[in-house]
Coordinates of C-alpha atoms in Angstrom, one line a residue:
M1 CA 13.1 13.3 -41.4
L2 CA 15.7 11.3 -43.2
D3 CA 15.4 10.8 -47.0
P4 CA 11.7 11.8 -47.1
R5 CA 9.9 10.7 -50.3
H6 CA 6.4 11.1 -51.9
A7 CA 4.1 8.4 -50.6
L8 CA 2.1 8.0 -53.9
D9 CA 4.9 8.6 -56.4
P10 CA 8.5 8.3 -55.2
R11 CA 9.6 10.2 -58.3
E12 CA 7.8 13.3 -57.2
T13 CA 9.8 16.1 -55.5
V14 CA 9.2 16.5 -51.8
I15 CA 8.5 20.1 -50.8
F16 CA 9.0 21.4 -47.3
R17 CA 6.7 24.1 -45.9
E18 CA 5.9 25.6 -42.5
E19 CA 2.4 25.2 -41.0
R20 CA 0.9 26.9 -38.0
I21 CA -0.7 24.3 -35.7
L22 CA -2.2 24.2 -32.3
V23 CA 0.1 22.6 -29.7
L24 CA 0.2 21.5 -26.0
P25 CA 3.3 22.7 -24.2
M26 CA 3.5 20.0 -21.6
E27 CA 6.7 21.3 -19.9
E28 CA 4.8 24.4 -18.7
Y29 CA 2.8 22.0 -16.5
R30 CA 5.7 20.2 -14.9
A31 CA 5.1 21.5 -11.4
E32 CA 1.5 20.6 -11.4
L33 CA 2.2 17.2 -12.9
T34 CA 4.8 16.5 -10.3
A35 CA 2.6 17.6 -7.4
H36 CA -0.3 15.4 -8.6
L37 CA 1.9 12.4 -9.1
D38 CA 3.3 12.8 -5.5
A39 CA -0.2 13.1 -4.2
V40 CA -1.5 9.9 -5.8
A41 CA 1.7 7.8 -5.7
G42 CA 0.3 5.5 -3.0
R43 CA -2.6 4.5 -5.3
W44 CA -0.4 3.5 -8.2
R45 CA 1.3 0.1 -8.8
P46 CA 5.1 0.3 -8.6
H47 CA 6.2 -0.3 -12.3
P48 CA 3.9 2.3 -13.9
L49 CA 4.7 4.8 -11.1
R50 CA 8.4 4.3 -11.9
L51 CA 7.8 5.0 -15.6
A52 CA 5.8 8.1 -14.8
R53 CA 8.7 9.4 -12.7
E54 CA 11.2 8.6 -15.4
L55 CA 9.1 10.6 -17.9
L56 CA 9.1 13.6 -15.6
A57 CA 12.9 13.3 -15.2
R58 CA 13.4 14.5 -18.7
P59 CA 12.1 17.5 -20.7
L60 CA 8.5 17.1 -21.7
P61 CA 7.7 17.4 -25.4
V62 CA 5.4 19.9 -27.1
I63 CA 2.5 17.8 -28.4
P64 CA 0.6 18.7 -31.6
V65 CA -3.1 19.1 -31.0
T66 CA -3.9 19.8 -34.7
F67 CA -2.0 19.2 -37.9
P68 CA -2.6 19.2 -41.6
G69 CA -4.5 16.2 -42.9
T70 CA -7.8 14.9 -44.1
W71 CA -8.1 11.5 -42.3
G72 CA -9.5 12.2 -38.8
V73 CA -11.7 14.5 -36.9
P74 CA -11.7 18.0 -38.4
A75 CA -10.2 20.6 -36.1
P76 CA -13.1 22.6 -34.5
F77 CA -11.0 25.8 -34.2
E78 CA -11.5 28.7 -36.5
D79 CA -7.8 29.6 -36.9
F80 CA -6.9 26.0 -37.8
A81 CA -9.5 25.2 -40.4
G82 CA -8.4 22.5 -42.8
Q83 CA -6.5 20.6 -40.1
I84 CA -7.4 17.5 -38.1
V85 CA -7.2 16.8 -34.4
Y86 CA -4.1 14.7 -33.3
P87 CA -5.7 11.3 -32.6
W88 CA -4.0 10.9 -29.1
A89 CA -5.4 14.3 -28.1
E90 CA -8.9 13.0 -28.7
A91 CA -8.7 10.5 -25.8
M92 CA -9.7 12.9 -23.0
P93 CA -12.6 14.6 -24.7
A94 CA -13.7 11.2 -26.0
S95 CA -13.7 9.9 -22.4
M96 CA -15.8 12.8 -21.3
Y97 CA -18.3 12.2 -24.1
A98 CA -18.4 8.5 -23.3
T99 CA -19.3 9.3 -19.7
W100 CA -22.0 11.6 -20.8
W101 CA -23.3 8.9 -23.2
A102 CA -23.2 6.2 -20.5
H103 CA -25.5 8.4 -18.4
G104 CA -28.1 8.4 -21.1
S105 CA -27.0 11.3 -23.2
P106 CA -28.9 13.9 -21.2
A107 CA -29.8 16.8 -23.6
D108 CA -29.8 19.3 -20.8
L109 CA -26.2 18.7 -19.9
P110 CA -23.0 19.5 -21.8
Y111 CA -20.8 16.6 -22.8
D112 CA -18.2 17.3 -20.1
A113 CA -20.7 17.7 -17.3
F114 CA -19.8 14.5 -15.4
W115 CA -16.1 15.4 -15.3
K116 CA -16.5 18.9 -13.8
A117 CA -14.9 19.3 -10.4
D118 CA -18.1 20.6 -8.8
R119 CA -19.8 17.2 -9.3
D120 CA -17.6 15.7 -6.5
A121 CA -17.0 12.6 -8.5
E122 CA -14.1 10.2 -8.1
L123 CA -12.0 9.4 -11.2
V124 CA -10.1 6.1 -11.4
Y125 CA -8.2 5.0 -14.5
F126 CA -8.0 1.4 -15.7
H127 CA -5.5 0.9 -18.4
G128 CA -2.5 -1.1 -19.7
F129 CA 1.2 -0.3 -19.2
D130 CA 1.6 0.9 -22.8
N131 CA -0.7 3.8 -22.0
V132 CA 1.1 5.1 -18.9
Y133 CA 2.5 8.0 -20.9
H134 CA -0.9 9.2 -22.1
W135 CA -2.9 8.8 -18.9
S136 CA -0.3 9.9 -16.4
V137 CA 1.2 12.8 -18.5
M138 CA -0.3 13.9 -21.7
D139 CA -4.0 13.4 -20.9
L140 CA -3.5 14.8 -17.4
V141 CA -2.0 17.9 -18.9
L142 CA -5.1 18.3 -21.0
L143 CA -7.1 18.4 -17.7
L144 CA -4.6 20.6 -15.9
A145 CA -4.7 23.1 -18.8
H146 CA -8.3 24.0 -17.8
G147 CA -7.3 25.0 -14.2
D148 CA -9.7 23.6 -11.6
R149 CA -12.5 23.0 -14.1
Y150 CA -12.2 19.2 -14.1
I151 CA -11.6 16.4 -11.7
R152 CA -8.3 14.7 -11.7
P153 CA -7.6 10.9 -11.4
Y154 CA -7.7 9.7 -7.8
A155 CA -6.1 6.4 -8.6
S156 CA -4.6 4.5 -11.6
V157 CA -5.0 0.8 -12.0
C158 CA -2.5 -0.3 -14.6
N159 CA -1.9 -3.9 -15.9
E160 CA 1.3 -5.2 -17.5
F161 CA 1.2 -7.2 -20.8
Y162 CA -0.9 -10.3 -21.1
E163 CA 0.7 -13.0 -23.2
L164 CA -0.5 -15.9 -25.3
E165 CA 1.9 -18.8 -25.6
H166 CA 4.5 -16.5 -23.8
A167 CA 4.4 -13.9 -26.5
K168 CA 2.5 -10.6 -26.7
F169 CA -1.0 -10.6 -28.1
S170 CA -0.8 -9.1 -31.6
T171 CA -3.7 -8.5 -34.0
S172 CA -1.3 -7.7 -36.8
R173 CA 0.3 -11.2 -36.5
N174 CA -3.1 -12.8 -35.8
H175 CA -1.6 -14.0 -32.5
V176 CA -4.8 -13.4 -30.6
V177 CA -7.8 -15.1 -28.9
R178 CA -10.8 -13.1 -29.7
A179 CA -13.5 -12.7 -27.0
G180 CA -16.3 -14.0 -29.3
D181 CA -14.3 -17.1 -30.1
L182 CA -13.4 -17.6 -26.4
V183 CA -17.0 -17.5 -25.1
A184 CA -18.2 -19.7 -27.9
D185 CA -16.1 -22.5 -26.4
V186 CA -16.0 -21.6 -22.7
P187 CA -18.9 -20.4 -20.5
R188 CA -18.6 -16.6 -20.1
D189 CA -18.4 -16.7 -16.3
I190 CA -15.6 -19.2 -16.4
A191 CA -13.7 -17.2 -19.0
R192 CA -14.1 -14.0 -17.0
Y193 CA -13.0 -15.8 -13.8
Y194 CA -9.9 -17.2 -15.5
L195 CA -9.0 -13.8 -17.0
A196 CA -9.3 -12.2 -13.6
L197 CA -7.3 -15.0 -11.9
T198 CA -4.4 -14.6 -14.4
A199 CA -4.6 -10.8 -14.8
P200 CA -1.1 -9.3 -15.3
E201 CA -1.4 -6.9 -12.4
R202 CA 2.3 -6.5 -11.5
E203 CA 4.1 -8.6 -14.0
R204 CA 3.4 -10.3 -17.3
T205 CA 1.2 -13.4 -17.2
N206 CA 0.2 -16.0 -19.7
F207 CA -3.1 -17.1 -21.1
D208 CA -3.2 -20.9 -21.2
P209 CA -6.2 -22.5 -22.9
A210 CA -5.5 -25.9 -21.4
E211 CA -5.3 -24.4 -17.9
L212 CA -8.6 -22.6 -18.5
A213 CA -10.3 -25.7 -19.7
A214 CA -9.1 -27.7 -16.6
H215 CA -9.9 -25.1 -14.0
P216 CA -11.9 -26.7 -11.1
L217 CA -14.0 -23.6 -10.1
A218 CA -17.2 -24.7 -11.9
G219 CA -17.2 -28.1 -10.2
E220 CA -16.5 -26.8 -6.8
W221 CA -19.0 -24.0 -7.1
N222 CA -21.7 -26.5 -8.2
E223 CA -20.8 -28.8 -5.3
L224 CA -21.4 -25.9 -2.9
A225 CA -24.7 -25.3 -4.7
A226 CA -25.6 -28.9 -4.0
V227 CA -24.7 -28.4 -0.3
V228 CA -27.1 -25.4 -0.2
D229 CA -29.8 -27.5 -1.8
T230 CA -29.4 -30.2 0.9
L231 CA -29.4 -27.6 3.7
L232 CA -32.7 -26.1 2.5
A233 CA -34.4 -29.4 1.6
G234 CA -37.9 -29.4 3.0
R235 CA -37.7 -25.8 4.3
D236 CA -40.2 -23.1 3.7
F237 CA -38.5 -20.5 1.4
Q238 CA -40.9 -17.9 2.8
E239 CA -39.5 -18.3 6.3
P240 CA -36.2 -16.4 6.9
L241 CA -33.4 -18.1 8.8
P242 CA -32.0 -16.4 11.9
V243 CA -28.3 -15.3 11.9
T244 CA -26.1 -15.4 15.0
D245 CA -23.6 -12.9 16.3
E246 CA -20.8 -15.3 15.5
G247 CA -22.1 -15.7 11.9
R248 CA -22.3 -11.9 11.5
R249 CA -18.7 -11.5 12.7
A250 CA -17.3 -14.2 10.4
D251 CA -19.2 -12.8 7.5
A252 CA -17.9 -9.3 8.2
R253 CA -14.3 -10.6 8.1
L254 CA -14.9 -12.2 4.7
A255 CA -16.6 -9.1 3.3
A256 CA -13.7 -7.0 4.4
R257 CA -11.2 -9.2 2.6
L258 CA -13.2 -9.2 -0.6
R259 CA -14.0 -5.5 -0.4
A260 CA -10.3 -4.7 -0.4
C261 CA -9.9 -6.4 -3.7
F262 CA -12.2 -3.8 -5.3
A263 CA -11.0 -0.6 -3.5
P264 CA -8.9 1.7 -5.8
E265 CA -5.9 1.6 -3.4
T266 CA -5.7 -2.2 -3.3
F267 CA -7.6 -3.2 -6.4
S268 CA -6.8 -6.8 -7.5
L269 CA -9.1 -9.0 -9.5
A270 CA -6.5 -11.8 -9.3
R271 CA -6.7 -11.7 -5.5
A272 CA -10.5 -11.6 -5.6
A273 CA -10.6 -14.6 -7.9
R274 CA -8.3 -16.6 -5.6
L275 CA -10.4 -15.7 -2.6
I276 CA -13.6 -16.7 -4.4
A277 CA -12.1 -20.1 -5.2
E278 CA -10.7 -20.6 -1.7
R279 CA -14.0 -19.6 0.0
T280 CA -16.1 -21.7 -2.4
A281 CA -14.1 -24.9 -1.4
E282 CA -14.1 -23.9 2.2
L283 CA -17.8 -23.4 2.5
R284 CA -18.5 -26.6 0.6
D285 CA -16.4 -28.6 3.1
T286 CA -17.4 -26.8 6.3
A287 CA -21.2 -26.3 6.1
A288 CA -21.8 -28.7 9.0
G289 CA -19.5 -26.6 11.2
F290 CA -21.6 -23.5 11.2
A291 CA -23.5 -22.6 14.4
A292 CA -26.8 -22.1 12.5
P293 CA -28.0 -22.7 8.9
G294 CA -28.6 -18.9 8.6
D295 CA -24.9 -18.3 9.3
F296 CA -23.9 -20.6 6.5
L297 CA -26.5 -19.1 4.1
L298 CA -25.3 -15.6 5.0
A299 CA -21.7 -16.6 4.1
V300 CA -22.8 -18.0 0.8
R301 CA -24.7 -14.8 0.0
T302 CA -21.7 -12.7 0.7
L303 CA -19.6 -14.9 -1.5
L304 CA -22.2 -14.6 -4.2
A305 CA -22.5 -10.9 -3.9
W306 CA -18.7 -10.2 -4.2
S307 CA -18.4 -12.8 -7.0
A308 CA -21.0 -11.1 -9.1
P309 CA -18.6 -8.5 -10.7
I310 CA -16.7 -11.4 -12.1
L311 CA -19.4 -14.2 -12.4
V312 CA -21.8 -11.8 -14.1
D313 CA -24.3 -14.5 -15.3
V314 CA -24.5 -16.2 -11.9
G315 CA -25.0 -12.8 -10.3
R316 CA -27.7 -11.9 -12.8
R317 CA -29.6 -15.2 -12.3
A318 CA -29.4 -14.8 -8.5
A319 CA -30.7 -11.2 -8.7
E320 CA -33.5 -12.3 -11.0
G321 CA -34.3 -15.0 -8.4
G322 CA -34.8 -12.4 -5.7
V323 CA -31.4 -12.8 -3.9
D324 CA -30.3 -9.5 -2.2
L325 CA -26.8 -8.9 -3.5
S326 CA -26.5 -5.3 -2.3
L327 CA -23.1 -4.8 -0.8
S328 CA -24.0 -1.6 1.0
G329 CA -26.8 -3.3 2.9
A330 CA -24.4 -6.0 3.9
R331 CA -22.0 -3.6 5.6
D332 CA -24.4 -0.9 6.9
T333 CA -27.1 -2.9 8.5
V334 CA -27.2 -5.8 11.0
V335 CA -28.5 -8.9 9.4
E336 CA -30.9 -10.6 11.8
K337 CA -32.4 -13.1 9.4
I338 CA -31.7 -14.2 5.8
A339 CA -34.3 -15.4 3.3
P340 CA -33.5 -18.9 1.9
F341 CA -32.3 -19.0 -1.7
R342 CA -30.7 -21.4 -4.1
L343 CA -27.1 -20.8 -5.4
P344 CA -27.2 -20.6 -9.2
R345 CA -24.9 -23.1 -10.8
L346 CA -22.0 -22.5 -13.2
P347 CA -22.1 -24.3 -16.5
E348 CA -19.4 -27.0 -16.7
S349 CA -19.4 -27.7 -20.4
T350 CA -19.7 -25.9 -23.8
G351 CA -23.2 -25.2 -25.0
T352 CA -24.8 -24.8 -21.6
H353 CA -23.9 -21.2 -20.8
G354 CA -26.5 -19.6 -23.2

Protein backbone atom coordinates (compact mmCIF):
# COMPACT_ATOMS: atom_id res chain seq x y z
CA MET A 1 0.00 0.00 0.00
CA LEU A 2 1.35 3.42 -0.95
CA ASP A 3 0.72 6.35 1.39
CA PRO A 4 -2.10 4.68 3.36
CA ARG A 5 -4.26 7.00 5.44
CA HIS A 6 -7.13 6.77 7.89
CA ALA A 7 -10.46 6.73 6.02
CA LEU A 8 -12.45 8.64 8.64
CA ASP A 9 -9.82 11.10 9.78
CA PRO A 10 -6.71 11.55 7.57
CA ARG A 11 -4.92 13.07 10.57
CA GLU A 12 -5.05 9.81 12.47
CA THR A 13 -1.91 7.69 12.47
CA VAL A 14 -2.19 4.46 10.48
CA ILE A 15 -1.03 1.41 12.42
CA PHE A 16 0.08 -1.78 10.68
CA ARG A 17 -0.61 -5.14 12.28
CA GLU A 18 -0.60 -8.77 11.23
CA GLU A 19 -3.77 -10.84 11.10
CA ARG A 20 -4.23 -14.58 10.71
CA ILE A 21 -6.81 -15.21 7.96
CA LEU A 22 -8.12 -18.20 6.03
CA VAL A 23 -6.79 -18.40 2.46
CA LEU A 24 -7.17 -20.45 -0.71
CA PRO A 25 -3.74 -21.41 -2.17
CA MET A 26 -4.79 -21.72 -5.81
CA GLU A 27 -1.34 -22.62 -7.12
CA GLU A 28 -1.60 -25.96 -5.33
CA TYR A 29 -4.41 -26.92 -7.71
CA ARG A 30 -2.64 -26.00 -10.95
CA ALA A 31 -2.43 -29.59 -12.28
CA GLU A 32 -6.12 -30.26 -11.67
CA LEU A 33 -7.12 -26.89 -13.13
CA THR A 34 -5.09 -27.50 -16.26
CA ALA A 35 -6.45 -31.02 -16.71
CA HIS A 36 -10.03 -29.82 -16.33
CA LEU A 37 -9.57 -26.96 -18.78
CA ASP A 38 -8.05 -29.33 -21.35
CA ALA A 39 -11.01 -31.69 -20.93
CA VAL A 40 -13.69 -29.02 -21.48
CA ALA A 41 -11.87 -26.78 -23.98
CA GLY A 42 -14.09 -27.93 -26.85
CA ARG A 43 -17.14 -26.60 -25.01
CA TRP A 44 -15.72 -23.10 -24.47
CA ARG A 45 -15.82 -20.10 -26.78
CA PRO A 46 -12.37 -19.08 -28.07
CA HIS A 47 -11.84 -15.72 -26.32
CA PRO A 48 -12.66 -16.80 -22.74
CA LEU A 49 -10.70 -20.01 -23.29
CA ARG A 50 -7.66 -17.96 -24.31
CA LEU A 51 -7.99 -15.80 -21.19
CA ALA A 52 -8.25 -18.88 -18.96
CA ARG A 53 -5.07 -20.28 -20.49
CA GLU A 54 -3.32 -16.93 -20.01
CA LEU A 55 -4.30 -16.97 -16.34
CA LEU A 56 -2.80 -20.43 -15.96
CA ALA A 57 0.41 -19.32 -17.70
CA ARG A 58 1.41 -17.27 -14.65
CA PRO A 59 1.63 -18.02 -10.92
CA LEU A 60 -1.82 -18.25 -9.35
CA PRO A 61 -2.44 -16.01 -6.34
CA VAL A 62 -3.34 -16.90 -2.79
CA ILE A 63 -6.94 -15.76 -2.32
CA PRO A 64 -8.27 -14.57 1.06
CA VAL A 65 -11.34 -16.47 2.18
CA THR A 66 -11.78 -14.41 5.35
CA PHE A 67 -10.43 -11.06 6.50
CA PRO A 68 -11.07 -8.55 9.30
CA GLY A 69 -14.15 -6.45 8.82
CA THR A 70 -17.76 -5.87 9.83
CA TRP A 71 -19.57 -5.36 6.53
CA GLY A 72 -20.37 -8.74 5.02
CA VAL A 73 -21.14 -12.33 6.00
CA PRO A 74 -19.55 -13.25 9.35
CA ALA A 75 -16.97 -16.01 8.96
CA PRO A 76 -18.53 -19.30 10.20
CA PHE A 77 -15.15 -20.67 11.32
CA GLU A 78 -14.29 -20.88 15.01
CA ASP A 79 -10.64 -19.87 14.55
CA PHE A 80 -11.58 -16.77 12.56
CA ALA A 81 -14.29 -15.24 14.70
CA GLY A 82 -14.70 -11.53 14.15
CA GLN A 83 -13.79 -11.77 10.47
CA ILE A 84 -16.02 -11.76 7.40
CA VAL A 85 -16.06 -13.93 4.27
CA TYR A 86 -14.34 -12.48 1.20
CA PRO A 87 -17.32 -11.55 -1.06
CA TRP A 88 -15.92 -13.31 -4.14
CA ALA A 89 -15.51 -16.51 -2.14
CA GLU A 90 -19.25 -16.47 -1.49
CA ALA A 91 -20.20 -17.10 -5.14
CA MET A 92 -19.81 -20.87 -5.12
CA PRO A 93 -21.68 -21.62 -1.86
CA ALA A 94 -24.26 -19.02 -2.90
CA SER A 95 -24.79 -20.89 -6.18
CA MET A 96 -25.26 -24.13 -4.28
CA TYR A 97 -27.75 -22.50 -1.96
CA ALA A 98 -29.63 -20.93 -4.90
CA THR A 99 -29.93 -24.36 -6.57
CA TRP A 100 -31.31 -25.85 -3.35
CA TRP A 101 -33.74 -22.94 -3.03
CA ALA A 102 -34.86 -23.28 -6.66
CA HIS A 103 -35.76 -26.92 -5.93
CA GLY A 104 -38.19 -25.79 -3.24
CA SER A 105 -35.80 -25.58 -0.25
CA PRO A 106 -36.26 -29.25 0.74
CA ALA A 107 -35.77 -29.45 4.50
CA ASP A 108 -34.54 -33.04 4.30
CA LEU A 109 -31.58 -32.14 2.05
CA PRO A 110 -28.44 -30.10 2.79
CA TYR A 111 -27.86 -26.87 0.87
CA ASP A 112 -25.20 -28.45 -1.35
CA ALA A 113 -27.19 -31.60 -2.15
CA PHE A 114 -27.81 -30.82 -5.84
CA TRP A 115 -24.13 -30.14 -6.54
CA LYS A 116 -22.82 -33.43 -5.18
CA ALA A 117 -21.11 -35.68 -7.70
CA ASP A 118 -23.28 -38.68 -6.88
CA ARG A 119 -26.40 -36.92 -8.20
CA ASP A 120 -25.13 -37.33 -11.77
CA ALA A 121 -26.10 -33.76 -12.71
CA GLU A 122 -24.63 -31.73 -15.56
CA LEU A 123 -23.30 -28.28 -14.69
CA VAL A 124 -23.20 -25.53 -17.32
CA TYR A 125 -22.07 -21.97 -16.57
CA PHE A 126 -23.62 -18.91 -18.24
CA HIS A 127 -21.68 -15.73 -17.51
CA GLY A 128 -19.99 -12.65 -18.91
CA PHE A 129 -16.39 -12.24 -19.98
CA ASP A 130 -15.53 -10.21 -16.87
CA ASN A 131 -16.18 -13.29 -14.73
CA VAL A 132 -13.92 -15.72 -16.60
CA TYR A 133 -11.31 -15.47 -13.84
CA HIS A 134 -13.80 -16.40 -11.14
CA TRP A 135 -15.72 -19.22 -12.82
CA SER A 136 -12.79 -20.78 -14.67
CA VAL A 137 -10.17 -20.49 -11.93
CA MET A 138 -11.09 -19.32 -8.46
CA ASP A 139 -14.54 -20.85 -8.08
CA LEU A 140 -13.38 -24.02 -9.76
CA VAL A 141 -10.60 -24.32 -7.19
CA LEU A 142 -13.23 -24.03 -4.47
CA LEU A 143 -14.83 -27.15 -5.97
CA LEU A 144 -11.53 -28.94 -6.53
CA ALA A 145 -10.52 -28.32 -2.92
CA HIS A 146 -13.26 -30.79 -1.89
CA GLY A 147 -11.84 -33.64 -3.96
CA ASP A 148 -14.54 -35.58 -5.78
CA ARG A 149 -17.38 -34.36 -3.58
CA TYR A 150 -18.90 -31.97 -6.17
CA ILE A 151 -19.68 -31.92 -9.87
CA ARG A 152 -17.49 -29.79 -12.12
CA PRO A 153 -18.62 -27.56 -14.99
CA TYR A 154 -19.28 -29.53 -18.15
CA ALA A 155 -19.43 -26.41 -20.31
CA SER A 156 -19.07 -22.65 -20.03
CA VAL A 157 -21.18 -20.28 -22.14
CA CYS A 158 -19.52 -16.88 -21.92
CA ASN A 159 -20.71 -13.66 -23.55
CA GLU A 160 -18.62 -10.61 -24.43
CA PHE A 161 -19.66 -7.08 -23.42
CA TYR A 162 -22.99 -5.70 -24.60
CA GLU A 163 -22.86 -2.00 -25.46
CA LEU A 164 -25.32 0.87 -25.49
CA GLU A 165 -24.58 3.58 -28.05
CA HIS A 166 -21.26 1.77 -28.59
CA ALA A 167 -20.14 2.19 -24.98
CA LYS A 168 -20.24 -0.26 -22.08
CA PHE A 169 -23.36 -0.35 -19.97
CA SER A 170 -22.54 1.42 -16.69
CA THR A 171 -24.88 1.81 -13.74
CA SER A 172 -22.46 4.24 -12.07
CA ARG A 173 -22.68 6.57 -15.09
CA ASN A 174 -26.40 5.86 -15.55
CA HIS A 175 -25.58 4.61 -19.04
CA VAL A 176 -28.14 1.82 -18.90
CA VAL A 177 -31.47 0.57 -20.18
CA ARG A 178 -33.26 -1.03 -17.26
CA ALA A 179 -35.35 -4.13 -17.91
CA GLY A 180 -38.47 -2.64 -16.32
CA ASP A 181 -38.26 0.45 -18.50
CA LEU A 182 -37.62 -1.63 -21.61
CA VAL A 183 -40.66 -3.89 -21.25
CA ALA A 184 -42.82 -0.89 -20.37
CA ASP A 185 -42.25 0.35 -23.92
CA VAL A 186 -41.69 -2.89 -25.85
CA PRO A 187 -43.61 -6.21 -25.58
CA ARG A 188 -41.59 -8.63 -23.49
CA ASP A 189 -41.30 -11.31 -26.16
CA ILE A 190 -40.01 -8.79 -28.71
CA ALA A 191 -37.49 -7.44 -26.21
CA ARG A 192 -36.25 -10.95 -25.38
CA TYR A 193 -36.06 -11.83 -29.07
CA TYR A 194 -34.00 -8.75 -29.92
CA LEU A 195 -31.66 -9.29 -26.97
CA ALA A 196 -31.14 -12.89 -28.11
CA LEU A 197 -30.58 -11.80 -31.71
CA THR A 198 -27.94 -9.23 -30.73
CA ALA A 199 -26.31 -11.23 -27.92
CA PRO A 200 -22.54 -10.57 -27.74
CA GLU A 201 -21.60 -14.23 -28.02
CA ARG A 202 -18.16 -13.95 -29.62
CA GLU A 203 -17.63 -10.20 -29.94
CA ARG A 204 -19.07 -7.01 -28.56
CA THR A 205 -22.47 -6.03 -29.94
CA ASN A 206 -24.63 -2.95 -29.57
CA PHE A 207 -28.15 -2.39 -28.27
CA ASP A 208 -29.98 -0.12 -30.70
CA PRO A 209 -33.47 1.07 -29.55
CA ALA A 210 -34.40 2.19 -33.06
CA GLU A 211 -33.47 -1.18 -34.54
CA LEU A 212 -35.48 -2.93 -31.83
CA ALA A 213 -38.55 -0.79 -32.53
CA ALA A 214 -38.33 -1.45 -36.26
CA HIS A 215 -37.71 -5.19 -36.14
CA PRO A 216 -40.21 -7.04 -38.38
CA LEU A 217 -40.58 -10.28 -36.40
CA ALA A 218 -43.96 -9.43 -34.84
CA GLY A 219 -45.50 -8.58 -38.19
CA GLU A 220 -44.14 -11.70 -39.90
CA TRP A 221 -45.12 -13.96 -37.00
CA ASN A 222 -48.67 -12.62 -37.02
CA GLU A 223 -48.89 -13.04 -40.79
CA LEU A 224 -47.96 -16.70 -40.25
CA ALA A 225 -50.68 -16.92 -37.57
CA ALA A 226 -53.17 -15.59 -40.13
CA VAL A 227 -52.06 -18.29 -42.61
CA VAL A 228 -52.70 -20.93 -39.92
CA ASP A 229 -56.15 -19.46 -39.29
CA THR A 230 -56.95 -19.64 -43.00
CA LEU A 231 -55.73 -23.23 -43.22
CA LEU A 232 -57.93 -24.29 -40.31
CA ALA A 233 -61.01 -22.31 -41.25
CA GLY A 234 -64.06 -24.55 -41.07
CA ARG A 235 -62.12 -27.53 -39.70
CA ASP A 236 -63.12 -29.52 -36.65
CA PHE A 237 -60.46 -28.82 -33.99
CA GLN A 238 -61.27 -32.17 -32.40
CA GLU A 239 -60.16 -34.00 -35.55
CA PRO A 240 -56.35 -34.46 -35.78
CA LEU A 241 -54.67 -33.95 -39.15
CA PRO A 242 -52.51 -36.75 -40.62
CA VAL A 243 -48.77 -36.15 -41.11
CA THR A 244 -46.82 -37.65 -44.02
CA ASP A 245 -43.35 -39.22 -44.00
CA GLU A 246 -42.07 -36.26 -46.01
CA GLY A 247 -43.46 -33.87 -43.40
CA ARG A 248 -41.84 -35.78 -40.57
CA ARG A 249 -38.44 -35.77 -42.31
CA ALA A 250 -38.57 -32.04 -43.00
CA ASP A 251 -39.65 -31.39 -39.44
CA ALA A 252 -36.79 -33.48 -38.04
CA ARG A 253 -34.29 -31.43 -40.03
CA LEU A 254 -35.65 -28.18 -38.63
CA ALA A 255 -35.74 -29.54 -35.08
CA ALA A 256 -32.11 -30.67 -35.36
CA ARG A 257 -30.97 -27.21 -36.45
CA LEU A 258 -32.83 -25.49 -33.63
CA ARG A 259 -31.83 -28.09 -31.03
CA ALA A 260 -28.16 -27.41 -31.77
CA CYS A 261 -28.69 -23.77 -30.78
CA PHE A 262 -29.49 -24.87 -27.22
CA ALA A 263 -26.90 -27.63 -26.77
CA PRO A 264 -24.03 -26.69 -24.39
CA GLU A 265 -21.40 -27.41 -27.04
CA THR A 266 -23.01 -25.17 -29.68
CA PHE A 267 -25.21 -22.86 -27.60
CA SER A 268 -26.24 -19.73 -29.49
CA LEU A 269 -29.35 -17.68 -28.80
CA ALA A 270 -28.39 -15.37 -31.65
CA ARG A 271 -28.41 -18.24 -34.13
CA ALA A 272 -31.69 -19.51 -32.69
CA ALA A 273 -33.24 -16.06 -33.09
CA ARG A 274 -32.10 -15.84 -36.71
CA LEU A 275 -33.48 -19.30 -37.48
CA ILE A 276 -36.81 -18.42 -35.84
CA ALA A 277 -37.16 -15.33 -38.03
CA GLU A 278 -36.08 -17.16 -41.19
CA ARG A 279 -38.41 -20.09 -40.58
CA THR A 280 -41.33 -17.80 -39.69
CA ALA A 281 -41.05 -15.98 -43.02
CA GLU A 282 -40.47 -19.23 -44.91
CA LEU A 283 -43.55 -20.95 -43.48
CA ARG A 284 -45.66 -17.87 -44.10
CA ASP A 285 -44.67 -17.87 -47.77
CA THR A 286 -44.70 -21.62 -48.51
CA ALA A 287 -47.79 -22.99 -46.74
CA ALA A 288 -49.38 -23.96 -50.04
CA GLY A 289 -46.34 -26.04 -50.98
CA PHE A 290 -46.73 -28.59 -48.19
CA ALA A 291 -47.92 -32.05 -49.16
CA ALA A 292 -50.59 -32.05 -46.45
CA PRO A 293 -52.06 -29.53 -43.98
CA GLY A 294 -50.82 -31.72 -41.12
CA ASP A 295 -47.23 -31.36 -42.38
CA PHE A 296 -47.52 -27.59 -42.31
CA LEU A 297 -49.09 -27.59 -38.87
CA LEU A 298 -46.34 -29.88 -37.54
CA ALA A 299 -43.70 -27.47 -38.86
CA VAL A 300 -45.45 -24.56 -37.16
CA ARG A 301 -45.67 -26.47 -33.88
CA THR A 302 -41.94 -27.27 -33.96
CA LEU A 303 -41.15 -23.62 -34.65
CA LEU A 304 -43.40 -22.64 -31.75
CA ALA A 305 -41.87 -25.17 -29.36
CA TRP A 306 -38.27 -24.12 -30.07
CA SER A 307 -39.25 -20.43 -29.95
CA ALA A 308 -40.81 -20.80 -26.49
CA PRO A 309 -37.53 -20.34 -24.53
CA ILE A 310 -37.24 -16.88 -26.13
CA LEU A 311 -40.89 -15.97 -26.86
CA VAL A 312 -41.99 -16.91 -23.36
CA ASP A 313 -45.42 -15.28 -23.43
CA VAL A 314 -46.35 -16.81 -26.79
CA GLY A 315 -45.19 -20.18 -25.49
CA ARG A 316 -47.20 -19.80 -22.31
CA ARG A 317 -50.39 -18.89 -24.18
CA ALA A 318 -49.90 -21.82 -26.55
CA ALA A 319 -49.42 -24.25 -23.66
CA GLU A 320 -52.47 -22.86 -21.89
CA GLY A 321 -54.39 -23.42 -25.13
CA GLY A 322 -53.45 -27.10 -25.08
CA VAL A 323 -50.65 -27.09 -27.67
CA ASP A 324 -48.14 -29.88 -27.07
CA LEU A 325 -44.76 -28.11 -26.88
CA SER A 326 -42.79 -31.04 -25.48
CA LEU A 327 -39.48 -31.25 -27.27
CA SER A 328 -38.69 -34.77 -26.09
CA GLY A 329 -41.91 -36.10 -27.58
CA ALA A 330 -41.12 -34.45 -30.89
CA ARG A 331 -37.85 -36.33 -31.27
CA ASP A 332 -38.60 -39.62 -29.50
CA THR A 333 -41.92 -40.57 -31.08
CA VAL A 334 -43.31 -40.76 -34.60
CA VAL A 335 -45.98 -38.12 -35.10
CA GLU A 336 -48.78 -39.75 -37.07
CA LYS A 337 -51.34 -36.98 -36.55
CA ILE A 338 -51.39 -33.49 -35.08
CA ALA A 339 -54.28 -31.76 -33.35
CA PRO A 340 -55.28 -28.41 -34.92
CA PHE A 341 -54.28 -25.31 -32.95
CA ARG A 342 -54.06 -21.56 -33.42
CA LEU A 343 -50.70 -19.82 -33.37
CA PRO A 344 -50.72 -17.14 -30.63
CA ARG A 345 -49.92 -13.72 -31.97
CA LEU A 346 -47.16 -11.37 -30.93
CA PRO A 347 -48.18 -7.86 -29.77
CA GLU A 348 -47.08 -5.26 -32.30
CA SER A 349 -47.51 -2.10 -30.26
CA THR A 350 -46.95 -0.78 -26.75
CA GLY A 351 -49.71 -1.47 -24.28
CA THR A 352 -50.90 -4.73 -25.82
CA HIS A 353 -48.45 -7.13 -24.23
CA GLY A 354 -49.94 -7.24 -20.74
